[in-house]
Amino acid sequence: MNDSLLQELLDAGTPPLLVAKVAAELARAEASVEARVVAAMQPSKGALRMRAYRERHASSQSVTSDARDAQVTESVTNPSPSPSPLPSPCTPNQPHAPTPTRENTPARTRKAASWPCPEGVDPQHWSDLQANRRAKRMALTPTALEHQLRQIEKFTSDEWPPGRIVQHAAAKGWAAIHDPREKHENRNGNRPHQNDRPRSRGLLGAVLDAEHADRAGFGF
């Protein structure tokens, strides 16, 4: 509010105290409007974050481009040496490198496949079980490992923890995990031989069994 308008209010008979209050309220309102205008002109927090991200992205691209240019310059300035020419096959007294074979390959380079030892199992017992599989020419594939781990989980109990199950299988010479509570005549990973299957005794055997039962007092 300008001074001429205030003077007009005073000339019109408006009390000076009221004129002063009106002038103060108008000044406060103008200051609030100016503050809002200034705040609206400044960027928001989201805009500031986006600007900072763009600046970081531009700087990283500049660093990558500089490094790529440096590599290209170095390759042009210091080219890699050309490979030496191969010796002629007709050159005399030229030693020939031996062809790698299984016999002359060091044992440490022929690293056999192995399974990671499960938790709660003695590594030596686990290694012995794998040795049984190798001796019987059974695979040590990831699929076979998953099956053995499922078998261990299936047969685990308070009496038979995983470590004892693997130790039992390794001591028995088994190539796989089986229920340790059952009696297994053949658990070497092979199918039972056809000659090991029980054979029928025929009619004569049934007659002999019946006579033996009658003598024992049981009868049929």
Coordinates of C-alpha atoms in Angstrom, one line a residue:
M1 CA 0.0 0.0 0.0
N2 CA 1.5 3.3 -1.0
D3 CA 1.6 6.5 1.2
S4 CA -1.1 8.4 -0.8
L5 CA -3.7 5.7 -0.1
L6 CA -2.9 5.8 3.6
Q7 CA -3.3 9.6 3.6
E8 CA -6.6 9.3 1.9
L9 CA -7.8 7.0 4.6
L10 CA -6.7 9.4 7.3
D11 CA -8.4 12.4 5.5
A12 CA -11.6 10.3 5.4
G13 CA -11.6 10.1 9.1
T14 CA -10.3 6.6 9.6
P15 CA -8.6 6.2 13.0
P16 CA -4.8 6.2 12.7
L17 CA -4.5 3.0 14.7
L18 CA -6.8 1.2 12.3
V19 CA -4.9 2.5 9.3
A20 CA -1.6 1.2 10.8
K21 CA -3.1 -2.2 11.4
V22 CA -4.4 -2.4 7.8
A23 CA -1.0 -1.3 6.5
A24 CA 0.7 -4.0 8.6
E25 CA -1.6 -6.8 7.4
L26 CA -1.2 -5.8 3.8
A27 CA 2.6 -5.8 4.1
R28 CA 2.5 -9.2 5.7
A29 CA 0.3 -10.5 2.9
E30 CA 2.6 -9.1 0.2
A31 CA 5.6 -10.8 1.9
S32 CA 3.8 -14.1 2.0
V33 CA 3.0 -13.9 -1.7
E34 CA 6.6 -13.0 -2.6
A35 CA 7.8 -16.0 -0.5
R36 CA 5.5 -18.3 -2.4
V37 CA 6.6 -17.0 -5.7
V38 CA 10.3 -17.5 -4.8
A39 CA 9.6 -21.1 -3.6
A40 CA 7.7 -21.9 -6.8
M41 CA 10.6 -20.7 -8.9
Q42 CA 13.1 -23.0 -7.2
P43 CA 13.5 -26.6 -8.4
S44 CA 11.9 -29.4 -6.4
K45 CA 13.9 -32.2 -4.6
G46 CA 13.0 -34.6 -7.4
A47 CA 14.4 -32.2 -10.0
L48 CA 17.6 -31.7 -8.0
R49 CA 18.1 -35.5 -7.7
M50 CA 17.5 -36.0 -11.4
R51 CA 20.0 -33.2 -12.2
A52 CA 22.6 -34.8 -9.9
Y53 CA 22.0 -38.2 -11.5
R54 CA 22.5 -36.8 -15.0
E55 CA 25.7 -35.0 -13.9
R56 CA 27.1 -38.3 -12.5
H57 CA 26.1 -40.3 -15.6
A58 CA 27.7 -37.7 -17.9
S59 CA 30.9 -37.8 -15.8
S60 CA 31.1 -41.6 -15.9
Q61 CA 30.6 -41.7 -19.6
S62 CA 33.4 -39.2 -20.0
V63 CA 35.7 -41.3 -17.9
T64 CA 34.8 -44.5 -19.9
S65 CA 35.4 -42.7 -23.2
D66 CA 38.8 -41.4 -22.0
A67 CA 39.8 -44.9 -20.9
R68 CA 38.8 -46.4 -24.2
D69 CA 40.6 -43.7 -26.2
A70 CA 43.7 -44.3 -24.0
Q71 CA 43.6 -48.1 -24.8
V72 CA 43.2 -47.4 -28.6
T73 CA 46.1 -45.0 -28.5
E74 CA 48.3 -47.5 -26.6
S75 CA 47.5 -50.3 -29.0
V76 CA 48.4 -48.1 -32.0
T77 CA 51.6 -46.8 -30.4
N78 CA 52.7 -50.2 -29.0
P79 CA 51.4 -52.9 -31.4
S80 CA 51.7 -56.4 -30.1
P81 CA 54.7 -58.3 -31.5
S82 CA 54.0 -60.7 -34.3
P83 CA 54.3 -64.4 -33.5
S84 CA 57.5 -66.0 -34.3
P85 CA 57.5 -68.2 -37.5
L86 CA 56.9 -71.9 -37.1
P87 CA 60.0 -74.0 -37.7
S88 CA 60.1 -75.8 -41.0
P89 CA 59.4 -79.5 -40.8
C90 CA 62.5 -80.1 -42.9
T91 CA 64.9 -78.5 -40.4
P92 CA 67.2 -81.1 -39.0
N93 CA 67.9 -81.7 -35.3
Q94 CA 64.6 -80.1 -34.3
P95 CA 63.3 -81.6 -31.0
H96 CA 59.7 -82.6 -31.0
A97 CA 57.5 -82.1 -28.0
P98 CA 55.9 -85.3 -26.7
T99 CA 52.3 -85.7 -27.3
P100 CA 50.3 -85.5 -24.0
T101 CA 48.9 -88.9 -23.1
R102 CA 47.3 -90.3 -20.0
E103 CA 50.5 -92.0 -19.0
N104 CA 52.8 -88.9 -19.2
T105 CA 50.2 -86.5 -17.8
P106 CA 50.8 -85.6 -14.1
A107 CA 48.3 -87.0 -11.7
R108 CA 47.5 -83.6 -10.3
T109 CA 46.4 -82.4 -13.7
R110 CA 43.9 -85.3 -14.0
K111 CA 41.7 -84.1 -11.2
A112 CA 38.8 -86.4 -10.7
A113 CA 35.3 -85.2 -10.2
S114 CA 34.2 -85.0 -6.6
W115 CA 31.0 -84.1 -4.7
P116 CA 30.9 -81.4 -2.0
C117 CA 30.7 -82.9 1.4
P118 CA 27.2 -82.4 3.0
E119 CA 26.9 -80.9 6.5
G120 CA 27.2 -83.3 9.4
V121 CA 29.2 -85.9 7.4
D122 CA 32.9 -86.8 7.9
P123 CA 34.8 -85.8 4.8
Q124 CA 36.8 -89.0 4.9
H125 CA 33.6 -91.2 4.9
W126 CA 32.2 -89.1 2.1
S127 CA 35.4 -89.5 0.1
D128 CA 35.3 -93.3 0.7
L129 CA 31.8 -93.5 -0.6
Q130 CA 32.8 -91.7 -3.8
A131 CA 35.8 -94.1 -4.1
N132 CA 33.4 -97.0 -4.0
R133 CA 31.5 -95.4 -6.8
R134 CA 34.6 -94.9 -8.9
A135 CA 35.7 -98.5 -8.3
K136 CA 32.3 -99.7 -9.5
R137 CA 32.4 -97.3 -12.5
M138 CA 29.3 -95.4 -11.3
A139 CA 28.8 -91.8 -12.2
L140 CA 29.6 -88.8 -10.0
T141 CA 27.2 -86.4 -11.8
P142 CA 25.2 -83.6 -10.1
T143 CA 22.0 -85.7 -10.7
A144 CA 23.5 -88.6 -8.8
L145 CA 24.6 -86.3 -6.0
E146 CA 21.0 -84.9 -5.6
H147 CA 19.7 -88.5 -5.4
Q148 CA 22.2 -89.5 -2.7
L149 CA 21.4 -86.3 -0.7
R150 CA 17.6 -87.2 -0.9
Q151 CA 18.4 -90.7 0.2
I152 CA 20.3 -89.4 3.2
E153 CA 17.5 -87.0 4.1
K154 CA 14.9 -89.9 3.7
F155 CA 16.7 -92.3 6.1
T156 CA 17.9 -89.7 8.7
S157 CA 16.5 -90.2 12.2
D158 CA 17.7 -89.6 15.8
E159 CA 19.3 -93.0 15.8
W160 CA 20.8 -92.6 12.3
P161 CA 22.1 -89.1 11.7
P162 CA 23.6 -88.2 8.2
G163 CA 27.2 -88.8 9.4
R164 CA 26.4 -92.3 10.7
I165 CA 24.4 -93.2 7.5
V166 CA 27.4 -92.3 5.2
Q167 CA 29.9 -94.0 7.5
H168 CA 27.8 -97.2 7.4
A169 CA 27.5 -97.1 3.6
A170 CA 31.2 -96.5 3.1
A171 CA 32.2 -99.3 5.6
K172 CA 29.9 -101.7 3.8
G173 CA 31.5 -100.9 0.5
W174 CA 28.2 -99.6 -0.9
A175 CA 28.3 -97.2 -3.9
A176 CA 25.0 -95.6 -2.9
I177 CA 23.0 -94.7 0.2
H178 CA 20.4 -97.3 1.4
D179 CA 18.4 -97.8 4.5
P180 CA 20.8 -98.9 7.2
R181 CA 18.1 -100.5 9.2
E182 CA 17.4 -103.2 6.6
K183 CA 19.5 -106.2 5.8
H184 CA 20.8 -105.9 2.2
E185 CA 22.6 -108.9 0.7
N186 CA 23.7 -106.9 -2.4
R187 CA 24.3 -103.2 -2.0
N188 CA 27.3 -102.7 -4.3
G189 CA 25.3 -100.7 -6.9
N190 CA 24.8 -103.8 -9.2
R191 CA 21.7 -105.8 -9.9
P192 CA 21.5 -109.2 -8.1
H193 CA 22.8 -112.1 -10.2
Q194 CA 20.2 -114.3 -11.8
N195 CA 21.6 -117.3 -10.0
D196 CA 21.1 -115.6 -6.6
R197 CA 17.3 -115.6 -7.0
P198 CA 15.3 -118.1 -5.0
R199 CA 14.3 -121.1 -7.0
S200 CA 11.0 -123.1 -6.7
R201 CA 11.5 -126.5 -5.1
G202 CA 8.6 -128.0 -7.2
L203 CA 6.0 -130.6 -6.1
L204 CA 8.5 -132.9 -4.4
G205 CA 9.7 -130.0 -2.1
A206 CA 6.2 -129.2 -1.1
V207 CA 5.5 -132.8 -0.2
L208 CA 8.6 -133.0 1.9
D209 CA 7.7 -129.7 3.7
A210 CA 4.2 -131.1 4.5
E211 CA 5.6 -134.3 5.9
H212 CA 8.1 -132.3 8.0
A213 CA 5.2 -130.1 9.4
D214 CA 3.1 -133.2 10.3
R215 CA 6.0 -134.7 12.2
A216 CA 6.4 -131.5 14.1
G217 CA 2.8 -131.6 15.1
F218 CA 1.6 -128.5 13.2
G219 CA -0.3 -129.9 10.2
F220 CA -2.1 -127.8 7.7

